[in-house]
Structure formats: structure tokens, C-alpha cells
Coordinates of C-alpha atoms in Angstrom, one line a residue:
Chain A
X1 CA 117.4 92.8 151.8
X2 CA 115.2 90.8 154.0
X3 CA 111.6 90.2 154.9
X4 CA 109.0 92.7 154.8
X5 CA 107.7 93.6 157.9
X6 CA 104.5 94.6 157.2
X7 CA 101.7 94.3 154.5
X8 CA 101.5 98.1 153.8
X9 CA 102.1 96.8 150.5
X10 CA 100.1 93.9 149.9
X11 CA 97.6 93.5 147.4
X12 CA 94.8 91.1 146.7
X13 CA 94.6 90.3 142.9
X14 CA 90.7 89.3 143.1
X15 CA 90.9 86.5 141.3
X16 CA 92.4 85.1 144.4
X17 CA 89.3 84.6 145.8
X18 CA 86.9 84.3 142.1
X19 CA 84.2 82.9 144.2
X20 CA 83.7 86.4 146.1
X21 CA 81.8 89.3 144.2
X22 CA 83.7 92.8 144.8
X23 CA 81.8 93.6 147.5
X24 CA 82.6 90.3 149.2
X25 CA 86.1 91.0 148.2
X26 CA 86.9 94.7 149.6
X27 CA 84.7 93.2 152.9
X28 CA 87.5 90.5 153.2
X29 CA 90.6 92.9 152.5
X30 CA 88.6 95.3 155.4
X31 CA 88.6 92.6 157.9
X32 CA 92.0 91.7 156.8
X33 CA 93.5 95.2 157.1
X34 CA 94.8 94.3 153.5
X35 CA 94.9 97.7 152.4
X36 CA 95.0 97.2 148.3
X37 CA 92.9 95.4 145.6
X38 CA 93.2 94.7 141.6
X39 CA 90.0 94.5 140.5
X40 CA 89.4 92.5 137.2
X41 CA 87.0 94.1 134.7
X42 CA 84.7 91.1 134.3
X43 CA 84.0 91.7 138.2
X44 CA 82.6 95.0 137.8
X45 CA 79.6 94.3 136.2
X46 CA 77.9 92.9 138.9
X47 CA 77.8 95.8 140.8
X48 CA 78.3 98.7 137.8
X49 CA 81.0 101.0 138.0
X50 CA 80.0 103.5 140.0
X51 CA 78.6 101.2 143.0
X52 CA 82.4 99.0 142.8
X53 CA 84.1 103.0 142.9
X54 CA 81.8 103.2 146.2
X55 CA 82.4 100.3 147.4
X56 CA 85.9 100.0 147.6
X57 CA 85.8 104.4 148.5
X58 CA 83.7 103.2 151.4
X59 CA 86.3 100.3 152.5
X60 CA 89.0 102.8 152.1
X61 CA 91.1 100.6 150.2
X62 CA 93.1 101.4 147.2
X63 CA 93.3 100.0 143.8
X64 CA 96.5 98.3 142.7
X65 CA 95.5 98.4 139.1
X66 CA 92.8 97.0 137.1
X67 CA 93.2 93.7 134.9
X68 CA 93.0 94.3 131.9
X69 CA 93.2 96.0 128.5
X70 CA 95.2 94.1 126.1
X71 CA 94.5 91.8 123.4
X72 CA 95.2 93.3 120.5
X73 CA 96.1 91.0 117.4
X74 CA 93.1 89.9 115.5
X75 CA 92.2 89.0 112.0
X76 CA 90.6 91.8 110.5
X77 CA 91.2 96.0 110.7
X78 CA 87.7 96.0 112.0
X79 CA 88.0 93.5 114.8
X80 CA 91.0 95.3 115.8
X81 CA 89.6 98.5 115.7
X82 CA 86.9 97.2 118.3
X83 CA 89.7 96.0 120.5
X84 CA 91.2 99.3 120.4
X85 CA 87.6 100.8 121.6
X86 CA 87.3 98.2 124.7
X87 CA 91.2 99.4 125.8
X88 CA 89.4 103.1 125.4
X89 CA 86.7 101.8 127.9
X90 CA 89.0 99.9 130.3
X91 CA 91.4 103.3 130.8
X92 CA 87.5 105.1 131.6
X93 CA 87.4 102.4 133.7
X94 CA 90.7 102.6 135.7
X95 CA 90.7 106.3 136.3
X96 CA 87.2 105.9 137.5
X97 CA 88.5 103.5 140.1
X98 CA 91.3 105.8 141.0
X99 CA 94.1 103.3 140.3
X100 CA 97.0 104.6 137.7
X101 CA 97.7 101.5 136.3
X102 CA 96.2 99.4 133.2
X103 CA 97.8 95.9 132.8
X104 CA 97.9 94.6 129.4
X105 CA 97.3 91.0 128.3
X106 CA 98.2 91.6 125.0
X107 CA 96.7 88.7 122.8
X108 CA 96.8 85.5 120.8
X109 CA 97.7 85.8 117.4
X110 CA 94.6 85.3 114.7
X111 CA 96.9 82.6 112.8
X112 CA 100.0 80.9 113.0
X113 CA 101.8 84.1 111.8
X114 CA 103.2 85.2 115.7
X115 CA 105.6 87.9 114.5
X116 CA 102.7 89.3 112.5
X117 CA 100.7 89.4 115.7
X118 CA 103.7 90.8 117.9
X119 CA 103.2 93.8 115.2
X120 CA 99.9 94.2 115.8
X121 CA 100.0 94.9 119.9
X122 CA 102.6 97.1 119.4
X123 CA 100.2 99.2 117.1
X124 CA 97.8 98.6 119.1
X125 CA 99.2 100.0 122.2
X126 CA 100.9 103.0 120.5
X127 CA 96.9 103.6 119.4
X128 CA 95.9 103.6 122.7
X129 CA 98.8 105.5 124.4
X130 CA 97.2 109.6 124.1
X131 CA 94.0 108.0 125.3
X132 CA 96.0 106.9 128.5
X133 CA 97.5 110.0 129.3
X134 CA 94.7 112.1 128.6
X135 CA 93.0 110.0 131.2
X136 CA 96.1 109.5 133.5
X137 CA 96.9 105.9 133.2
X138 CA 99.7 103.9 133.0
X139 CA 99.7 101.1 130.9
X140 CA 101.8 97.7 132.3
X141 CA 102.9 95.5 129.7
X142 CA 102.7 91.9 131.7
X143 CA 104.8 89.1 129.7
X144 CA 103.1 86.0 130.3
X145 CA 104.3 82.4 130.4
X146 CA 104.8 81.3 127.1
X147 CA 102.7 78.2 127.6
X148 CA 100.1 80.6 126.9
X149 CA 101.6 82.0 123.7
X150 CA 98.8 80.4 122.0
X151 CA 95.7 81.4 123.9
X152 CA 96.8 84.8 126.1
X153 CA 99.9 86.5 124.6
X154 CA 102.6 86.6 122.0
X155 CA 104.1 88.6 124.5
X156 CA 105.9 86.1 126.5
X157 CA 109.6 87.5 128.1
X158 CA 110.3 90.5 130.1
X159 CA 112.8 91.5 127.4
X160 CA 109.8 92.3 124.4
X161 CA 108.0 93.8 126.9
X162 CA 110.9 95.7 127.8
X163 CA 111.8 96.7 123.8
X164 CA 108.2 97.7 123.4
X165 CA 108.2 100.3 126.2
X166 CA 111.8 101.7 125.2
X167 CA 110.2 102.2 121.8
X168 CA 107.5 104.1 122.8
X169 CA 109.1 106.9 124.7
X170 CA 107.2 107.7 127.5
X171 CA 106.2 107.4 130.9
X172 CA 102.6 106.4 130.0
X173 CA 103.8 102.7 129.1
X174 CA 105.8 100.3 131.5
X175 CA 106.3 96.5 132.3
X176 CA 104.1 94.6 134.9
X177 CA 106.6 91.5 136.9
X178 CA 104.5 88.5 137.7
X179 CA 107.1 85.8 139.4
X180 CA 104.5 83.0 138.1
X181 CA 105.1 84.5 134.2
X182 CA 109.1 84.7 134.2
X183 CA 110.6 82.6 136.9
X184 CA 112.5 80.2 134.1
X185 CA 114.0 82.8 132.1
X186 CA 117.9 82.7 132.2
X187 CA 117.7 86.0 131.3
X188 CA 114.9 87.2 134.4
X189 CA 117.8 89.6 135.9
X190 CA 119.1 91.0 133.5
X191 CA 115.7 92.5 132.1
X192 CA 114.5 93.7 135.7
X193 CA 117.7 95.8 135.6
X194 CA 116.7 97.1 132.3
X195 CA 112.9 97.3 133.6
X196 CA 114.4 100.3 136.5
X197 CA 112.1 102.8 136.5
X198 CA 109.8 101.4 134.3
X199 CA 108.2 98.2 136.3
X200 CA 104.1 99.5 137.3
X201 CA 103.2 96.4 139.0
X202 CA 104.8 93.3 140.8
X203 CA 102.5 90.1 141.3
X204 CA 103.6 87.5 143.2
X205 CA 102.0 83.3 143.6
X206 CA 104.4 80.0 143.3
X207 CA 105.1 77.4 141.1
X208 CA 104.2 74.4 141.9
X209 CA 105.5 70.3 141.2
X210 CA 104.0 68.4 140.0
X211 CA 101.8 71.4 138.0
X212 CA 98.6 70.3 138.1
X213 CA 97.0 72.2 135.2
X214 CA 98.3 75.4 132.3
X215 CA 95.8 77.6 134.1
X216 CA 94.7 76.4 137.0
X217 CA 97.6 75.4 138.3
X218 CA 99.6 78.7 140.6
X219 CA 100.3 78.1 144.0
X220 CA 100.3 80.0 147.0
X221 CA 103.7 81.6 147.7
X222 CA 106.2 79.5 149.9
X223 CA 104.5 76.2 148.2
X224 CA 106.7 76.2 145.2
X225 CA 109.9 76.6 143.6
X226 CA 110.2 80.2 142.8
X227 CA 112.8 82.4 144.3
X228 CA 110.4 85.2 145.4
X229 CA 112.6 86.9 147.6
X230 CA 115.7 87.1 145.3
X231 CA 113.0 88.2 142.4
X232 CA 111.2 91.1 144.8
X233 CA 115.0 91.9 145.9
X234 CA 115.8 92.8 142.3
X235 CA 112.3 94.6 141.3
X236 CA 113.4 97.0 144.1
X237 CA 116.9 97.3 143.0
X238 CA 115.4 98.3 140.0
X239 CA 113.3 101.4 141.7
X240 CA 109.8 99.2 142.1
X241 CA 108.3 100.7 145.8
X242 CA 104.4 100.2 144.9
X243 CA 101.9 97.4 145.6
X244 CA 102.5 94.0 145.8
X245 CA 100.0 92.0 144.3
X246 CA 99.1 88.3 145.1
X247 CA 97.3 86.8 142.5
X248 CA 96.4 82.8 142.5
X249 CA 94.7 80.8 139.7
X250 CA 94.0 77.8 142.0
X251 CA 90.6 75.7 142.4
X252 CA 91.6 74.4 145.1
X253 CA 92.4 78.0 146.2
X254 CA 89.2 79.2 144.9
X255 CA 86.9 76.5 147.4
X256 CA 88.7 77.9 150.5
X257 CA 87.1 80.4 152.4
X258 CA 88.2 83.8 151.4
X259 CA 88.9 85.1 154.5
X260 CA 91.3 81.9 155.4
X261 CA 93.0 82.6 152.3
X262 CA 93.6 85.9 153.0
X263 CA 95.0 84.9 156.5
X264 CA 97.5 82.5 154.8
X265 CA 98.2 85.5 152.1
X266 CA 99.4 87.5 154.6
X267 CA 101.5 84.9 156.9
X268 CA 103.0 84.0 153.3
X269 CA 103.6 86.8 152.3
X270 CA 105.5 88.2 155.3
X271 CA 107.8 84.8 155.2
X272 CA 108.3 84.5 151.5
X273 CA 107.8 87.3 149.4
Chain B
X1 CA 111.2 75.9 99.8
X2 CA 108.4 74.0 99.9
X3 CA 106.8 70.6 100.6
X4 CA 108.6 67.8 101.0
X5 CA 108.1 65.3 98.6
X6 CA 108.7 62.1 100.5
X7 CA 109.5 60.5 103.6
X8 CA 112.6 59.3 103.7
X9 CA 113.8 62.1 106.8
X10 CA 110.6 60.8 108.7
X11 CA 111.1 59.0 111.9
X12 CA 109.0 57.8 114.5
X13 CA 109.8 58.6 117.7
X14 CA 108.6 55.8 119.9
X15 CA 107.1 57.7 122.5
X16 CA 104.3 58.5 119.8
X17 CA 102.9 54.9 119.9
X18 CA 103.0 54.8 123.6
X19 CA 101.3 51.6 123.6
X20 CA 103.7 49.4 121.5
X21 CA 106.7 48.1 123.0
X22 CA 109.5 48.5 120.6
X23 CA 108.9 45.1 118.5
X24 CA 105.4 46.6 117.5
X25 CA 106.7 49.7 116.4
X26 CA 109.5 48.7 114.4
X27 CA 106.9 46.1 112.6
X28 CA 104.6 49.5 112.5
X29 CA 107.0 51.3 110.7
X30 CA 108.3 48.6 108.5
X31 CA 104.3 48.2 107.1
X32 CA 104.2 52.1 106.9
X33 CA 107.7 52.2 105.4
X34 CA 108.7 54.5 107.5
X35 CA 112.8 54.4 107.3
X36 CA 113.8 55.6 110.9
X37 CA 112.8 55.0 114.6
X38 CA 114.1 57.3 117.7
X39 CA 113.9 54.9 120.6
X40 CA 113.3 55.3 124.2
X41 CA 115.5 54.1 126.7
X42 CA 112.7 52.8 129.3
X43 CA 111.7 51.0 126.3
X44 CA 114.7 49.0 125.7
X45 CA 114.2 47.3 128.8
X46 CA 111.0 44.9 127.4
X47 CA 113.5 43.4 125.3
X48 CA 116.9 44.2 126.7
X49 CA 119.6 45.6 124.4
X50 CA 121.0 43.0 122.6
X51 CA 117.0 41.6 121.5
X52 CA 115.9 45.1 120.5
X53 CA 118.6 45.8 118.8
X54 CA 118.5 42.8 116.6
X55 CA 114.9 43.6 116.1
X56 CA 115.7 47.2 114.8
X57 CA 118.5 46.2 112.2
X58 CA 116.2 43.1 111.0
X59 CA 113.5 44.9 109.8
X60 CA 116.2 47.5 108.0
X61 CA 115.7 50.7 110.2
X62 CA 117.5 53.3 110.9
X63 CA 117.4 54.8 114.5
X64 CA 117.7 58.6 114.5
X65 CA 118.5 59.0 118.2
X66 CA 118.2 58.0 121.4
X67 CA 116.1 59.0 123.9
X68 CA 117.4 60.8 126.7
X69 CA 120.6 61.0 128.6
X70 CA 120.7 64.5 131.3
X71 CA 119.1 65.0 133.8
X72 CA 122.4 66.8 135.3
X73 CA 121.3 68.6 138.4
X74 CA 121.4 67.0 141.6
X75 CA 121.4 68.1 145.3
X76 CA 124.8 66.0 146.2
X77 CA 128.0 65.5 144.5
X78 CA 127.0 61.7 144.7
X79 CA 123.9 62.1 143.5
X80 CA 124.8 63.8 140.0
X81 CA 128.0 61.4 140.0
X82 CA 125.3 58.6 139.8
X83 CA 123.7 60.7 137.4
X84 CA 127.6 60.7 134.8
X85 CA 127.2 57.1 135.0
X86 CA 123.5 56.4 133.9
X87 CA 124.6 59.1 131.0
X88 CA 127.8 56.6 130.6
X89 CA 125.7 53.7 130.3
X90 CA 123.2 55.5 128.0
X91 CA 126.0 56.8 125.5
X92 CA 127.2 52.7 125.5
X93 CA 123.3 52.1 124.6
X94 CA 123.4 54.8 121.7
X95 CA 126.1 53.4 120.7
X96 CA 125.3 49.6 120.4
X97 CA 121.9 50.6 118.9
X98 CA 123.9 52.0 115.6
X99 CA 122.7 55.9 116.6
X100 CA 125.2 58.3 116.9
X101 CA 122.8 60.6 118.7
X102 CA 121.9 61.1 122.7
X103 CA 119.3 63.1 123.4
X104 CA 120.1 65.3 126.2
X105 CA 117.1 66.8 128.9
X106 CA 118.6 68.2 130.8
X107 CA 116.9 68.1 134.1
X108 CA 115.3 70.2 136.9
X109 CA 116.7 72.3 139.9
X110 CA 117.3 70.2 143.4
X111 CA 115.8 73.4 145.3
X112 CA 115.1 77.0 144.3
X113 CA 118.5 77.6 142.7
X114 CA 117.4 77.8 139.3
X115 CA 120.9 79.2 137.7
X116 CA 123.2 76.6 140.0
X117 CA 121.3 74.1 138.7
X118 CA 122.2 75.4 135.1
X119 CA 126.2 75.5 136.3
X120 CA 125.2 71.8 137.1
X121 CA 124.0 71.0 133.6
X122 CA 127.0 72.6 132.2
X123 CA 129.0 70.3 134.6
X124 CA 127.7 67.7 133.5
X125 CA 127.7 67.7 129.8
X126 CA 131.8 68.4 130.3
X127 CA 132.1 65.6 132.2
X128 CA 130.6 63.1 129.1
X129 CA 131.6 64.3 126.6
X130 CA 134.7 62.8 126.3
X131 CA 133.9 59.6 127.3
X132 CA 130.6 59.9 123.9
X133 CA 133.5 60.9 122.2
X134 CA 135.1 57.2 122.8
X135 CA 131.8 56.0 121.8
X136 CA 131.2 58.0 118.0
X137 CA 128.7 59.9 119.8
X138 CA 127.3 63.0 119.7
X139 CA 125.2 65.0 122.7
X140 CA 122.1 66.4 121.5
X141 CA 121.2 69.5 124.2
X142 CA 117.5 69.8 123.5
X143 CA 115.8 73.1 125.4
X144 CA 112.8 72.3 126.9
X145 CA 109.6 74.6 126.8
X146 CA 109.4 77.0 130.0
X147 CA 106.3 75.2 131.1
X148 CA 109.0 72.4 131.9
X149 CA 112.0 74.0 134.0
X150 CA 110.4 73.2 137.3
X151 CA 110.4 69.2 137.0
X152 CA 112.6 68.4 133.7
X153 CA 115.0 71.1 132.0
X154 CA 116.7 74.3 133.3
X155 CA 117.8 74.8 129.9
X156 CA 114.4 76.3 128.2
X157 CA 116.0 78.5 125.2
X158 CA 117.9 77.7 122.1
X159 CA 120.0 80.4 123.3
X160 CA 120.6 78.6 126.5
X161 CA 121.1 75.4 124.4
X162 CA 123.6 77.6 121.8
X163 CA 125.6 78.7 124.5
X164 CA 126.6 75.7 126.0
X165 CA 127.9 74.4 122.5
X166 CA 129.7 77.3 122.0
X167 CA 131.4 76.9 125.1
X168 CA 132.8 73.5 124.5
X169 CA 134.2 73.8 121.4
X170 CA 133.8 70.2 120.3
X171 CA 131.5 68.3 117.4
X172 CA 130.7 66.2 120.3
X173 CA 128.3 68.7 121.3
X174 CA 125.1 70.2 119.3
X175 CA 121.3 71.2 120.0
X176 CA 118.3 69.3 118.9
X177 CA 115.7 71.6 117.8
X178 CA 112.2 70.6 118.8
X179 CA 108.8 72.5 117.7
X180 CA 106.9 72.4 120.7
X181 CA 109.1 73.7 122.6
X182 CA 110.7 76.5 120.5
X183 CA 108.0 77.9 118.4
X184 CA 106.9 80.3 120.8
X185 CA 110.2 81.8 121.1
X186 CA 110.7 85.8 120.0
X187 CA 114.5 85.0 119.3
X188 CA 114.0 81.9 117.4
X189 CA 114.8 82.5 113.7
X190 CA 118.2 83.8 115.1
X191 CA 118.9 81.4 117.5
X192 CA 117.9 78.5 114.4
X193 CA 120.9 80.3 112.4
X194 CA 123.1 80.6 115.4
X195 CA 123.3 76.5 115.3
X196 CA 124.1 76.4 111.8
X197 CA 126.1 73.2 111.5
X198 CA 125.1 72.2 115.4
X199 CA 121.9 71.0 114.7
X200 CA 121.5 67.3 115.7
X201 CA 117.9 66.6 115.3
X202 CA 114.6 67.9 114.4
X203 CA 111.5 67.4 116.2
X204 CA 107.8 68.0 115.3
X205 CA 104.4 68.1 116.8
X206 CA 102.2 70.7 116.9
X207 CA 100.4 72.7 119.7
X208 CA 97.0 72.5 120.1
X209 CA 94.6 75.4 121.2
X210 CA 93.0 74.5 123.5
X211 CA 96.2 72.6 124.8
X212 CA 94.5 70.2 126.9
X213 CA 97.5 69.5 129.4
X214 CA 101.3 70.2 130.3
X215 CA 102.6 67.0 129.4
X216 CA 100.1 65.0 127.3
X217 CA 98.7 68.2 125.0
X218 CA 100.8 67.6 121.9
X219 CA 98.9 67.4 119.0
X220 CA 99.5 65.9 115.5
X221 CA 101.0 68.0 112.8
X222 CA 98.6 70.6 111.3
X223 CA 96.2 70.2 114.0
X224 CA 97.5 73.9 116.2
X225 CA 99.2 76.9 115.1
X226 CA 103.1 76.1 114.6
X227 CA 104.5 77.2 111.2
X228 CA 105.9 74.0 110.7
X229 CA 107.2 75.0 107.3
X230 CA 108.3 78.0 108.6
X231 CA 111.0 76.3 111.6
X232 CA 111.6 73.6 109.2
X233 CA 112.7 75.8 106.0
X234 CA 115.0 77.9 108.8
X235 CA 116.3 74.2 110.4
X236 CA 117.4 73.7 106.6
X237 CA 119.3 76.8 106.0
X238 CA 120.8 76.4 108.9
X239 CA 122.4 73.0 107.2
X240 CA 120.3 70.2 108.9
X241 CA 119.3 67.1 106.4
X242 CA 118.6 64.5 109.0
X243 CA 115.9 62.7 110.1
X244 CA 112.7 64.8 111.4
X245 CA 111.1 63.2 113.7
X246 CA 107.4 62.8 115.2
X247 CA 107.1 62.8 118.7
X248 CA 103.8 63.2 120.5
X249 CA 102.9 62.9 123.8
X250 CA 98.8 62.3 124.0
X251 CA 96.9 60.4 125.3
X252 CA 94.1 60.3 122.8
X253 CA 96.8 59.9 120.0
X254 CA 97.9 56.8 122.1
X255 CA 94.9 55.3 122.4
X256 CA 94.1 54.8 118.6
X257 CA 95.8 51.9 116.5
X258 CA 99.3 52.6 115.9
X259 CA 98.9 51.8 112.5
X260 CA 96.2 54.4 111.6
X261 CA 98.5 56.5 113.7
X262 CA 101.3 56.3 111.3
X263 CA 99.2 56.5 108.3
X264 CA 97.9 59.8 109.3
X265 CA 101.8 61.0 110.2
X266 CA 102.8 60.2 106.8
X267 CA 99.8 62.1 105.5
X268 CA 100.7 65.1 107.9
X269 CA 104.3 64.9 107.0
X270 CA 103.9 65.1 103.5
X271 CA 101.3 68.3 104.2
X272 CA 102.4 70.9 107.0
X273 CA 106.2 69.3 107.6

């Protein structure tokens, strides 16, 4: 497989461009003619819910998915009980928006017991699963990089993500690929094979050397040393058709002007992804 | 199993008192009484080999390993043939310095090749291995953390590390197990017993939250959320009695006095090792 040929596909992860509001945002992917967003929860308090809904109704764009439910292992049955209740909101949330899909950060653990935490986001999501299909959302498991094992997620390779969704039985729960989150594993392939039918969301930035910071540090998509078209090549072997999502922690990303990022997005993404 | 009750396993790797050259940390350790040094080859060069050497064996140490042969991959056959040699010349170092272990990292990918760079690495070890052999010495594959694979190890498992030993059949060849760059690891208990009797070395640190930078954010012992006690009971069972050592990378660590340094990694030790 080859290029893609046109951005039918492409999706701007807001946090692309964090110094844009939503509305600044869905203006940028209209003058773009991007035709998708991910919207991030934080963002839609500035606007309320059902001004963003407008909003991006108005632009006629579509929502990729909304970031994020998640974070699940804490130290007390309480605390994680209130988690539970803010996953409850964020699935209002994304069928509100009209998108199908939830991604899931999953969560530090509380202590330096990880396997006890690994327990606790797979209860957690199994909680939260009827709440998601009465409401008619997906919910994307999204390994992250394990340098953030400590802060983000004990989720941290494809191939837990991918025993958690087998586990659960259904179509409500999937995995979300993020190149940036599971470039290095010697075992990438193999788990998008076993991800077919089950990946709900593909994101796509670059590595970059030297890496300038744990967060801060992704880089636009043909700057790095990620494989992106060998990576997209499998996600589609294994069934994936949907949005593509580019989504860039990058200061120096973040000064540009949106809408000269977005340009760049879209030659980048038609060369590399 | 429990504490342990003194410190005759501790070493100090060099790297954790940056701003000694090696005559000041083998004095540091002899005050401390700290029985073993792990020495770094950029740092033999102050004295040259025959000087630091004498140095080490004056004051009584013993040196756990040395620090680092690898660094395999290489975009031309002359390039990593250059690369053999330097490994050559660093078993002959191990060797004269009365170790009989070389740290192997194992490098980074020439381009976006990620697994030819492994075939590289795998190369590479074969082709050493029987020349440390000649020299009494053993290879010590050490997986990086993830966070590392783009600019200094495509190896970033213990399974990665675990498969390469198997394949070569030969005491030559083992893994050294490092903290920081395993704990995070869903597969790590089992990978730990996988290398019963392969284990060359034990490394600990600890990982700070928040971890402050890629390279420089190791923290002491007890100060982040590794189960020391945890990876260190499973290191045992898996028939490893030798030297543990301390390596840190931080700047802030650096910057005290080394010998308040080693005072509060004996105290550390003794607590959370």
C-alpha cells in the first residue's frame, strides 16, 4: 500500500493546536477542509456542551472521538467510585457530540503496587461497559508509552490492551493505535494483527532525536524516526478504515499559528502517513 | 525475604558521582566502605588503563562490571565493523580491569528500520563473543527503557534481552537486569525467571514522579514508586548473588558532595534495596 491520496480521513487531535479554543479550532479544520476533530474534555468547558455540539454541527465536521475517560486505579473504593462517575459523564459527553468513540487513559497506580493497579482498570472498565452501550459508545483502550507508567497509565503495550478487550467480550471495548505510544515494541505487529477488528482509533505524530522532553516532546510526522507508513499499512491489514488522527504535544508546535500547522498537517500527512 | 542486612553486594556505579574522575570515587568508596565500583569506560581515559587500574586494586575494590560495550547497529558494513573492534578493545579493558563483566547497550537504529537494526545487534553480539570468551568475559545484554530505542538500544524488553541468550547457547552471554528500565514492564516477573542462571548484574535507581527528564530523571532509591524489594527478591530466585549496583543519572544528585552521596546510598540500600 501506498500514500493516501486525500485527507478524507484526517483528523485534528485538538491538542495540536492547545492555544486555539474549540471554536478557533473547528474554524481552522473549516478553512482547512479537514473534515474531522477529537475534541478533549477539558476544552469543552469553555464553550459548554451544547454550544461545542453547535459549533462543530455548524462547521459540519465530524468527531473522531473524544479524549478521554480513563483513569481508574486509585487508593480508596470511594475515590474510585468517583472515577467511575466522571467515565459515566464523559460517555454523556461523547454521544452528545455524536462521535462513537471514548478513548481511555487508564491511570497511574495509587502506590508502587502496578499489578494491583492493572486490576483496578480492568474493573473499572467492565463497570463502565453497560453505561457505554446504553449510550452507544465505544470505548478505545490507548496503551501509552511506558515512560508514562508512572504518571498516565499502567497500561503500556498493545498486547494488555489487547488481553483486556478479549476478556471482555464485546463490541463496546477496543484498542486505540497511537504510533508515538508503541513504535519500539518488538512485538508492535504482531498485536495489530491480533487488534483486527477491534482497533477504534489510529493517531499518528513522530518521534523525534534528540527527544527534547517526556511530554512535550512529539514531533510532526516525517520529522522523526517512526515507520508511519509500514505502521498505518498494518492497522488496515488489520480491518482499521476510520479516522486518522494527528495529535502533537509540541511547544514549539503549540506557538505556530494554527492554521500553518494545519497546512503542514496535511502536506505531512499525505507524504508520510 | 527481606532486608538486606549489609553491604557487601553494594557497588557504585561511577556514573552516579558524575563529578569525580575515577581516583575520587574509588577514595569515595574506600571512606564509605563500599566493596565494589562499576566503572565507565569514558572515564578510564583521565587516567589511562594501566593508572586506573592500579588505583582500583590499591584501595582493595572490586569492580562489578564495565561500562558499556554495543552499540551494534550501523548504516555500513564498515561502520559496525569499526563498531566489533571498539567492543574488542572494550572486552581487553574488562579484562585488564579484573571484571569479568561488559555491559552491553546495545545501540539505536541507522534509519527507520527498527527490527534490521535488532538483526544488527544480534550480529554483533555473535561476532564477540568468541573473542570475550578468549578474554574470561562475559556479555551483559542490558534492555533499555522504551523511552531510549530511538538514540541508544533497540533491545527495550527483557524478553528481547532473554531471546538473544537463548539463541547463542553460550555462558558467554547473559542479561543484566536494571530497575529503571524494567519495572514498568507487564511481563517482568516472568521474564526475571526466564533468566534464571543468566543474570549478570543488577541495577537500581528509582523513578521519580514527576520524572523531571529522559535522561537525567533517575532518582535515589526510595524516592519514586519501584518495588525495589519486589524485582530484587525475584533477581534472587532467579539465582543472582552479585553485586547490585547504584547507578543514577541526575543532575541534582551530581551536584552534591560525593561523599554525602554515598552515605545516603548506603542508608537507601540498607532500606528499600
Amino acid at each position: 500500500m501506498g500514500n493516501i491520496e486525500t485527507i478524507e480521513r484526517l483528523s485534528l487531535n485538538q491538542i495540536t493546536t492547545d492555544k486555539w479554543n474549540l471554536r478557533e479550532a473547528v474554524d481552522g479544520c473549516a478553512r482547512a477542509d479537514i473534515p474531522s476533530i477529537a475534541i478533549w474534555r477539558h476544552k469543552l468547558t469553555e464553550l459548554g456542551l451544547a454550544e461545542s455540539k453547535k459549533v462543530v454541527q455548524d462547521a459540519g465536521l465530524s468527531v473522531s472521538s473524544l479524549c478521554r475517560g480513563g483513569m481508574f486505579p486509585a487508593a480508596t473504593n470511594l475515590e474510585r467510585q468517583e472515577r467511575i462517575e466522571d467515565n459515566k459523564r464523559a460517555i454523556e459527553e461523547a454521544a452528545e457530540l455524536g462521535t462513537d468513540v471514548l478513548v481511555l487513559v487508564c491511570g497511574p497506580a495509587p502506590d508502587k503496587d502496578i499489578d494491583a493497579a492493572r486490576k483496578m482498570v480492568a474493573e473499572g472498565i467492565e463497570q463502565i461497559i453497560p453505561f457505554a452501550q446504553e449510550h452507544g459508545i465505544k470505548l478505545g483502550i490507548e496503551p501509552l508509552h511506558p515512560m508514562y507508567a508512572a504518571e498516565r497509565s499502567v497500561i503500556v503495550t498493545l498486547n494488555q490492551a489487547n488481553t483486556l478487550v478479549e476478556q471482555f467480550k464485546t463490541d463496546a471495548v477496543g484498542v486505540v493505535v497511537d504510533v508515538f505510544h508503541v513504535w519500539w515494541d518488538p512485538d508492535l505487529y504482531n498485536q495489530i494483527s491480533r487488534a483486527s477488528g477491534k482497533i477504534l482509533g489510529y493517531h499518528v505524530s513522530d518521534w523525534i532525536v534528540p527527544t527534547p522532553d517526556l511530554l512535550m516532546g512529539r514531533g510532526m510526522m516525517g520529522d522523526g524516526v517512526i515507520d508511519l507508513r509500514k505502521i498505518r499499512n498494518a492497522v488496515e491489514k488489520a480491518g482499521y478504515k476510520g479516522p486518522i488522527e494527528v495529535e502533537i504535544f509540541n511547544e514549539e508546535i503549540w506557538n505556530r499559528p494554527g492554521d500553518q500547522v494545519l497546512g503542514q498537517i496535511k502536506e505531512r500527512y499525505l507524504e508520510f502517513v
